[in-house]
Structures are given as C-alpha cells and as structure tokens.
Coordinates of C-alpha atoms and ligand atoms in Angstrom, one line a residue:
M1 CA 33.6 114.2 166.3
P2 CA 29.8 114.6 166.6
T3 CA 30.0 118.4 166.0
A4 CA 32.1 118.2 162.9
P5 CA 29.3 118.3 160.4
I6 CA 27.5 121.1 162.2
H7 CA 30.4 123.4 162.5
A8 CA 31.6 122.6 159.0
A9 CA 28.5 124.4 157.9
M10 CA 29.5 127.4 159.8
D11 CA 32.6 128.1 157.7
Q12 CA 31.3 131.6 156.8
F13 CA 33.0 132.9 159.9
A14 CA 36.8 133.3 160.2
L15 CA 38.6 132.3 163.4
R16 CA 41.2 134.4 165.2
D17 CA 43.0 133.3 168.4
G18 CA 40.5 130.3 168.2
E19 CA 37.6 132.6 168.5
I20 CA 34.9 133.4 166.0
V21 CA 35.2 136.7 164.2
V22 CA 32.1 138.7 163.3
G23 CA 32.4 141.9 161.5
G24 CA 36.2 141.9 161.9
Q25 CA 36.2 141.4 165.6
T26 CA 36.5 138.4 167.8
L27 CA 33.4 137.8 169.9
T28 CA 35.1 138.7 173.1
Q29 CA 36.1 142.1 171.6
L30 CA 32.6 142.6 170.0
A31 CA 30.8 141.8 173.4
A32 CA 33.0 144.5 175.0
R33 CA 32.0 146.8 172.3
V34 CA 28.3 146.1 172.7
G35 CA 28.7 146.5 176.5
Q36 CA 26.2 143.7 177.4
T37 CA 25.2 140.3 176.7
P38 CA 22.9 138.9 175.2
F39 CA 23.3 140.4 171.8
Y40 CA 22.6 139.6 168.2
A41 CA 25.3 140.5 165.6
Y42 CA 24.7 140.7 161.8
D43 CA 27.8 140.8 159.6
R44 CA 27.7 143.2 156.7
G45 CA 30.4 141.4 154.8
L46 CA 28.3 138.1 154.8
L47 CA 25.1 139.9 153.8
R48 CA 27.0 141.5 150.9
R49 CA 28.7 138.2 149.9
R50 CA 25.3 136.5 150.0
V51 CA 23.8 138.9 147.7
A52 CA 26.8 138.8 145.3
E53 CA 26.5 134.9 145.2
L54 CA 22.8 135.0 144.1
R55 CA 23.5 137.7 141.5
A56 CA 26.3 135.4 140.1
A57 CA 24.2 132.3 140.2
L58 CA 20.9 133.6 139.0
P59 CA 20.0 135.5 135.6
S60 CA 20.6 139.2 135.8
A61 CA 17.0 139.9 134.7
V62 CA 15.6 138.2 137.9
K63 CA 14.9 140.9 140.6
L64 CA 15.9 140.1 144.2
H65 CA 13.6 141.2 146.9
Y66 CA 14.4 141.2 150.5
A67 CA 11.5 139.7 152.7
M68 CA 12.1 141.8 155.7
K69 CA 10.1 139.9 158.1
A70 CA 13.1 137.5 158.5
N71 CA 15.0 140.4 160.0
P72 CA 13.5 143.8 160.3
M73 CA 16.3 145.5 162.2
P74 CA 16.2 149.0 160.6
A75 CA 19.9 149.3 160.1
L76 CA 19.9 145.8 158.4
V77 CA 17.0 146.8 156.2
G78 CA 18.6 149.9 155.2
F79 CA 21.8 148.1 154.3
M80 CA 19.9 145.4 152.3
A81 CA 17.8 148.0 150.5
G82 CA 20.9 149.3 149.0
L83 CA 22.0 145.9 147.8
V84 CA 18.7 144.2 146.4
D85 CA 16.1 145.4 143.9
G86 CA 13.1 145.7 146.3
V87 CA 11.8 145.1 149.7
D88 CA 8.8 142.9 150.6
V89 CA 6.8 144.0 153.8
A90 CA 4.0 142.2 155.6
S91 CA 2.6 144.9 157.7
A92 CA 2.3 148.7 157.8
G93 CA 5.0 148.7 160.6
E94 CA 7.4 147.0 158.3
L95 CA 6.4 149.4 155.5
K96 CA 7.4 152.3 157.7
V97 CA 10.7 150.8 158.4
A98 CA 11.3 150.1 154.7
L99 CA 10.4 153.6 153.5
D100 CA 12.5 155.1 156.4
A101 CA 15.3 152.8 155.2
G102 CA 15.2 154.5 151.6
A103 CA 13.6 151.7 149.8
D104 CA 12.1 152.9 146.6
P105 CA 8.3 152.6 146.9
A106 CA 8.0 151.5 143.3
E107 CA 10.0 148.3 144.3
V108 CA 8.1 147.6 147.6
S109 CA 5.4 145.1 147.8
F110 CA 3.1 144.4 150.7
A111 CA 1.8 140.8 151.4
G112 CA 0.0 139.1 154.2
P113 CA -3.5 138.0 155.3
G114 CA -5.6 140.4 157.4
K115 CA -4.4 143.7 156.0
R116 CA -6.5 146.2 157.9
D117 CA -8.2 149.0 156.0
V118 CA -5.9 151.6 157.4
E119 CA -2.9 149.6 156.2
L120 CA -4.3 149.3 152.6
R121 CA -4.8 153.0 152.6
Q122 CA -1.2 153.5 153.8
A123 CA 0.1 151.3 151.1
V124 CA -1.9 153.3 148.3
A125 CA -0.7 156.5 149.8
A126 CA 2.9 155.2 149.7
G127 CA 2.6 154.0 146.1
V128 CA 3.7 150.5 147.0
L129 CA 2.4 147.4 145.3
V130 CA -0.2 145.4 147.3
N131 CA -0.2 141.6 147.0
V132 CA -3.9 141.1 147.4
E133 CA -4.8 138.1 149.5
S134 CA -8.6 138.5 149.8
M135 CA -11.5 139.7 147.8
R136 CA -12.3 142.1 150.7
E137 CA -9.2 144.0 150.0
L138 CA -10.2 145.2 146.5
P139 CA -13.0 147.7 147.3
V140 CA -11.0 149.0 150.2
L141 CA -8.1 149.8 147.8
A142 CA -10.5 151.3 145.3
A143 CA -12.0 153.7 147.9
A144 CA -8.5 154.7 149.1
S145 CA -7.3 155.2 145.5
H146 CA -10.4 157.4 144.7
E147 CA -10.1 159.4 147.9
L148 CA -6.4 160.0 147.6
G149 CA -6.3 160.5 143.8
L150 CA -3.6 157.9 143.6
P151 CA -3.4 154.6 141.7
A152 CA -4.0 151.5 143.7
R153 CA -1.2 149.1 142.5
V154 CA -2.2 145.6 142.9
A155 CA -0.9 142.0 142.2
L156 CA -3.0 139.0 143.0
R157 CA -1.5 136.6 145.4
V158 CA -2.5 133.1 144.2
N159 CA -3.0 130.1 146.3
P160 CA -2.1 127.5 143.7
D161 CA -3.3 123.9 143.4
F162 CA 0.2 122.5 144.3
E163 CA 2.6 122.5 147.1
L164 CA 6.3 123.1 147.5
K165 CA 7.7 119.8 148.2
G166 CA 10.3 119.5 151.0
S167 CA 9.7 123.0 152.4
G168 CA 9.8 123.5 156.2
M169 CA 6.6 125.5 156.0
K170 CA 4.0 125.1 153.4
M171 CA 2.3 128.4 152.4
G172 CA 0.5 127.4 149.2
G173 CA -1.6 124.6 148.0
G174 CA -4.6 123.1 149.7
A175 CA -6.8 125.2 152.1
K176 CA -4.7 128.3 153.1
Q177 CA -5.3 131.7 154.8
F178 CA -2.9 133.0 152.2
G179 CA -3.7 134.4 148.8
L180 CA -6.8 133.9 146.7
D181 CA -7.5 130.3 145.7
V182 CA -6.7 129.9 141.9
E183 CA -10.3 129.2 141.2
L184 CA -11.1 132.7 142.4
I185 CA -8.6 134.6 140.1
P186 CA -10.9 135.1 137.1
E187 CA -13.4 136.8 139.4
A188 CA -10.8 138.8 141.1
L189 CA -9.3 140.0 137.8
A190 CA -12.7 141.2 136.7
A191 CA -13.2 143.0 139.9
V192 CA -9.8 144.7 139.5
G193 CA -10.9 145.9 136.0
R194 CA -14.4 147.0 137.3
L195 CA -12.9 148.9 140.3
G196 CA -10.2 150.6 138.2
L197 CA -7.2 149.3 140.1
A198 CA -3.8 149.3 138.5
F199 CA -3.2 145.6 137.8
E200 CA 0.5 144.7 137.8
G201 CA 0.8 140.9 138.1
F202 CA 0.7 137.8 140.3
H203 CA 2.4 136.7 143.4
L204 CA 2.9 133.0 144.1
Y205 CA 4.6 131.8 147.4
A206 CA 4.7 128.1 147.9
G207 CA 6.7 127.8 151.1
S208 CA 9.8 128.4 153.2
Q209 CA 13.1 126.8 154.2
N210 CA 13.6 124.3 151.4
L211 CA 17.1 122.9 150.8
R212 CA 16.1 120.9 147.7
A213 CA 17.0 122.7 144.4
E214 CA 14.8 120.3 142.4
S215 CA 11.5 121.1 144.4
I216 CA 12.3 124.8 144.2
C217 CA 12.8 124.6 140.4
E218 CA 9.5 122.5 140.2
A219 CA 7.5 125.1 142.1
Q220 CA 8.9 128.0 140.1
Q221 CA 8.1 126.3 136.9
K222 CA 4.6 125.3 138.0
S223 CA 4.1 128.9 139.2
F224 CA 5.2 130.2 135.9
E225 CA 2.8 128.0 134.0
L226 CA 0.0 128.9 136.2
A227 CA 0.8 132.7 135.8
L228 CA 0.7 132.3 132.1
R229 CA -2.7 130.7 132.1
L230 CA -4.1 133.3 134.6
A231 CA -2.6 136.2 132.6
A232 CA -4.8 135.3 129.7
N233 CA -7.8 136.7 131.6
A234 CA -6.0 139.9 132.6
R235 CA -6.9 143.2 131.0
A236 CA -3.5 144.7 131.5
P237 CA 0.0 143.1 130.9
V238 CA 1.8 141.3 133.7
K239 CA 4.5 143.7 134.8
F240 CA 5.4 141.7 137.9
L241 CA 5.7 138.1 138.4
N242 CA 6.7 137.1 141.8
L243 CA 7.7 133.5 141.9
G244 CA 8.2 133.4 145.7
G245 CA 11.5 132.0 147.2
G246 CA 11.7 129.5 149.9
F247 CA 15.6 129.1 149.7
G248 CA 16.6 127.3 152.9
I249 CA 19.8 127.3 154.9
P250 CA 21.3 124.4 156.7
Y251 CA 20.8 124.2 160.4
F252 CA 21.2 120.7 161.4
P253 CA 23.9 118.0 161.0
G254 CA 23.8 116.4 157.6
E255 CA 22.1 119.3 155.9
Q256 CA 23.9 120.7 152.9
R257 CA 23.8 124.3 151.5
L258 CA 21.3 124.8 148.7
D259 CA 22.7 124.2 145.3
L260 CA 22.0 127.5 143.3
A261 CA 23.2 126.2 139.9
P262 CA 20.0 124.3 138.9
I263 CA 17.9 127.2 140.2
G264 CA 19.9 129.6 138.2
A265 CA 19.5 127.5 135.0
N266 CA 15.8 126.9 135.6
L267 CA 15.3 130.7 136.1
A268 CA 17.2 131.5 132.9
A269 CA 14.8 129.2 131.0
L270 CA 11.9 131.0 132.6
V271 CA 13.2 134.4 131.8
E272 CA 13.7 133.4 128.2
R273 CA 10.1 132.2 127.9
A274 CA 8.8 135.3 129.7
R275 CA 10.5 137.4 127.1
S276 CA 8.2 136.0 124.4
E277 CA 5.1 134.9 126.4
L278 CA 4.9 137.8 129.1
P279 CA 7.0 140.4 127.4
K280 CA 6.3 143.2 129.8
S281 CA 7.1 141.2 132.9
A282 CA 9.9 141.1 135.4
I283 CA 10.5 137.9 137.4
V284 CA 10.9 138.6 141.0
I285 CA 12.1 136.3 143.8
E286 CA 11.7 137.1 147.4
L287 CA 13.9 135.8 150.2
G288 CA 14.3 136.6 153.8
R289 CA 16.2 133.8 155.6
Y290 CA 18.5 133.1 152.7
F291 CA 19.8 136.7 152.8
A292 CA 19.9 137.2 156.6
G293 CA 20.1 133.8 158.3
E294 CA 23.7 132.8 158.0
A295 CA 25.0 136.3 158.6
G296 CA 23.8 136.6 162.1
V297 CA 24.8 135.0 165.6
Y298 CA 23.1 135.2 168.9
V299 CA 25.7 135.5 171.9
T300 CA 24.7 135.0 175.4
R301 CA 26.9 134.5 178.6
I302 CA 27.0 131.7 181.0
V303 CA 25.9 132.8 184.4
D304 CA 25.8 129.4 186.1
R305 CA 27.1 125.9 185.6
K306 CA 25.3 123.0 187.4
V307 CA 25.5 119.3 187.4
S308 CA 22.3 117.5 187.8
R309 CA 22.6 113.7 188.3
G310 CA 25.7 113.7 186.1
Q311 CA 24.3 116.0 183.3
V312 CA 26.1 119.3 182.9
F313 CA 23.8 122.4 182.5
L314 CA 25.2 125.8 181.3
V315 CA 22.8 128.5 182.3
T316 CA 22.9 131.6 180.3
D317 CA 21.7 135.2 180.5
G318 CA 19.3 134.8 177.6
G319 CA 17.2 131.9 176.0
L320 CA 14.0 131.4 174.3
N321 CA 12.8 134.8 175.2
H322 CA 15.5 136.1 172.7
H323 CA 15.7 133.1 170.4
L324 CA 12.6 131.1 170.2
A325 CA 13.7 129.3 167.0
A326 CA 16.9 128.0 168.5
S327 CA 14.9 126.5 171.5
G328 CA 12.9 124.5 169.0
N329 CA 9.6 126.1 169.7
F330 CA 9.2 128.0 166.4
G331 CA 7.9 125.4 164.1
Q332 CA 10.1 122.5 164.7
V333 CA 8.2 119.3 165.0
V334 CA 11.0 117.2 166.5
R335 CA 13.5 119.4 168.5
K336 CA 17.0 119.6 167.1
N337 CA 20.0 121.5 168.2
Y338 CA 20.8 124.6 166.3
P339 CA 24.6 125.0 165.7
V340 CA 26.1 126.2 169.0
T341 CA 29.4 126.6 170.3
I342 CA 31.4 128.2 173.2
S343 CA 33.5 131.3 172.2
R344 CA 36.6 132.0 174.4
R345 CA 40.0 133.6 173.8
G346 CA 42.6 130.8 173.2
G347 CA 40.4 128.4 171.4
V348 CA 38.7 125.3 172.2
G349 CA 40.6 122.9 174.6
P350 CA 38.9 120.0 176.2
R351 CA 35.3 119.1 175.3
E352 CA 32.3 117.9 177.3
V353 CA 28.8 117.0 176.7
A354 CA 26.5 119.8 178.1
S355 CA 23.1 121.4 177.8
V356 CA 22.7 125.0 177.4
V357 CA 19.7 126.5 179.1
G358 CA 18.3 130.0 179.4
P359 CA 17.2 131.7 182.6
L360 CA 13.5 131.1 182.1
C361 CA 11.3 128.9 184.5
T362 CA 10.3 126.5 181.8
P363 CA 11.9 123.3 180.5
L364 CA 11.3 124.7 177.0
D365 CA 14.1 127.1 177.5
L366 CA 16.7 125.0 175.9
L367 CA 19.3 126.3 173.6
A368 CA 21.4 123.1 173.3
D369 CA 20.4 119.6 174.4
R370 CA 23.3 117.4 175.5
M371 CA 25.7 118.7 172.8
D372 CA 29.3 118.0 172.5
L373 CA 30.9 121.4 173.2
P374 CA 34.1 123.0 174.3
A375 CA 34.3 122.7 178.0
A376 CA 32.9 126.0 179.4
Q377 CA 32.9 128.1 182.6
I378 CA 30.9 130.8 184.1
G379 CA 31.6 134.0 182.0
D380 CA 32.2 132.3 178.7
L381 CA 30.1 133.1 175.7
V382 CA 27.7 130.8 174.0
V383 CA 27.3 131.4 170.4
V384 CA 24.2 130.3 168.4
F385 CA 24.9 130.4 164.7
Q386 CA 22.3 130.7 161.9
S387 CA 20.6 133.3 163.8
G388 CA 20.1 136.3 161.4
A389 CA 16.6 135.3 160.5
Y390 CA 13.6 134.6 162.7
G391 CA 15.8 135.0 165.7
A392 CA 15.3 138.4 167.4
T393 CA 12.1 139.3 165.6
A394 CA 10.3 135.9 166.3
S395 CA 10.9 135.8 170.0
P396 CA 8.6 136.5 173.0
R397 CA 10.9 139.0 174.6
A398 CA 8.4 140.0 177.3
F399 CA 8.1 136.5 178.6
L400 CA 9.3 136.4 182.3
D401 CA 10.4 140.1 182.1
Q402 CA 14.1 139.3 181.7
P403 CA 16.5 141.9 180.5
G404 CA 16.5 142.4 176.7
F405 CA 19.1 142.0 174.0
V406 CA 20.9 144.5 171.8
E407 CA 21.3 144.1 168.0
V408 CA 24.3 145.2 166.2
L409 CA 25.1 145.4 162.4
V410 CA 28.8 145.1 162.1
Ligands
PLP501 C1 7.8 134.6 155.1 C2 7.8 135.0 153.6 C3 8.9 135.1 152.9 C4 10.2 134.9 153.4 O1 10.5 133.6 153.8 P1 12.0 133.1 154.0 O2 11.8 131.7 154.3 O3 12.5 133.9 155.2 O4 12.8 133.3 152.7 C5 8.8 135.5 151.5 N1 7.5 135.9 151.1 C6 6.4 135.7 151.8 C7 5.0 136.0 151.2 C8 6.5 135.3 153.1 O5 5.4 135.1 153.8

C-alpha cells in the first residue's frame, strides 16, 4: 500500500466510523459545526500532549518557548502561552497578539531582521527581550530606553561560524541576514555597555525542520561552546541562553518522528555545565512547527471531479491560496505530497489514484499529485495533515480573490 507509511505517521488522530476525529468530533461533524469549508482545525489535546512529551524528555531546567510565527492564531497563542514558559515573536504585530494572549512580557523575546524603529520602541515599552540582529538596533534601543525611562533588555543574536546539518532551512552560518556575525560580537558587547542597555544573553538559531537528533545535538553543543567563549567579553552575566530549536516533524513517506531521547541527554549535560560555567543562565529552546504542526489539519471540500486523459482530478474549494506549503511552493526544492486523505462517514472503501487540485488558475495549485487515495466524490472532504504550522499564516490568501478559510481551535 503506497500510502501506508504516510498515514502511519498520522497516528496522532483517532478514527471513529472510519473518519478522522479532531478535537473529539469526526470531520463531518466538525465541518457542520464550522459551517463552511475550507477550514483549519487545531486540536488542543494534541498541543497539550506535545508539550507534555517535551517536558518529559528534556531536563526540567530547560525553558520551552513557543515561536508563534509557525501559527499566530490568537486563540492558539493564548492556549500555548498557558502551557509553555515563553513566547517568541518576530514582529510588533505578533508582539501584540502575544501580549493580548496574556504572555508574560518578562518571558517574551523579539527576533527578526529589519525591526523598524517603532517596533524596537514598542518592545522597550512592553518590557520584552529584544534579540538584536544588527548594530543599527543598538542606538535605537538606547534612545527608546532613555526616552521612556525603561530598561532596554537585549540579547545578541549570533550568526555562528557553523551550520545546522540536515535542516530544511538553514538560518545560521555563512553569510546571512540573521543575527550578528560572531566576529562582530565583541564590538556589539562593547556598544551594549557604552549605551547602557540591559544585556541578558545570546540567541543562536541554526535552522529549522531537522529530523536528525544527532545534528540538533551537535548544533546545541557548538552553540553552547560559542556562547561560553563570547560570554567572556560580556560585562554582565548571561541570564538567557537561547540555543534555538529546529525540531522537525515528518511530512513525507519514510520520514520518522524525531527521537527526543538523545536531545534530552545532550541538554541535560549542557544544563549541568551551565550550572558551573554560566551560573546565572537559563537555557531556552524555541519551537514553532514542533509544537503546532502535527496538531492541525486543513479541510477542503471536493467541488468537481474530472478525468483528463485517464487521470482523475479532484477539484477542491481551497488550495495554495490557503495552504501554500502543501502545494510545495513554500520552500520545497522537489515537490512531494503532504500526507492527504479523503474523510467520509463509513470509512475508506475502494481506492484510486487521483490528483487533488485547488480552484486557482495555475498548475501550481496542487494539493496531491497522483496519490493513492480512497475513491472520492463531489462533496467529500479532503484532509491535509501536518498543517498546524506554516499553513494558514504562510499562504497568499488574497491570490485570485477566492473565499477565505476559517480557523478553529478544538
Ligand atoms: C522560524 C523561527 C523559529 C521557529 O521555527 P520552527 O521550525 O517552526 O520551529 C524559531 N526561532 C526563530 C529565530 C525563527 O526564525
């Protein structure tokens, strides 16, 4: 069965009447409750379970931050803020959502290139930690701090001289728009001191979507060593050492879930060393996709079924305008099918090879390319798994002016 390895990875969802259950309801029931397709549904139980699994696998001293760019739905951010130790934002817009959601400003950090002056001022006013990515940010923060009479809390985001091997997106090492090159850090630390900013630590982020525990461990270890060396030049103790994240989730046949055990053991060793070598510091890891990705599905309804020269096309009421990542156009080099199935009361029945396409006038609007699927009719629901991260938020929803989607937290 070609689909077996794909769906075996989707065992986080129970089945009832042969249908996938999300948030306690079958998708047919949930679609009726939502009142329209397409929609995204995020399962609170799965989010909670994922946090609990991480807490069990990693040392309790490691702080878990939710990187909300993966899924900034306000209700979900509020739910996550109650479960994790902090929230990482990447814009003033995200900062607003995090603060509205009740995240503690002391545990919010703000990273990202190109922070505008007004955003830096907002961060100082809110009392959150700014992960500085450019020398330009330092005097702007100092001016805001002086004007407002509030400390400017800063960590330096370091662009290290190594990469995260095996990650889907590399965000550190080499020439990058992210962070300050490690060579610049002594100068940046001197400027932080001169300008009277409140130095709190370092942020290292090597990359994203990594399924290889050993390369994550290696990056965390190298990041730790680098932070130790850099801390020798700091005038204040390191309080905050953000070692990044990059934990991946399986999307494609043959991919296995990340093994947390070696990462937990590695972090335990680093926590132990930090106790003596950086005694005031807390180790933080920040994860977006790993928290939210597997807890979400995208659901769209079949509005047409066509056969073109022997190939079956199921045409749905949403596509890449809602879920760019599943279409393969969000960073995939070689397009692969996300895990997709048909959800219908009564279960699977006969199967057929079909392509699922959205309603947009472009051949890029493809949710499944010649996949082995339960045979489907007009009106059936198509489910795209692994859709809780970089789905809704990373899609060009205005493209072709099609109706939008609804998001529910269930
Ligand atoms: C994107 C990003 C994250 C989240 O990445 P995931 O792959 O979703 O875990 C965390 N930190 C920084 C700095 C990021 O840019």
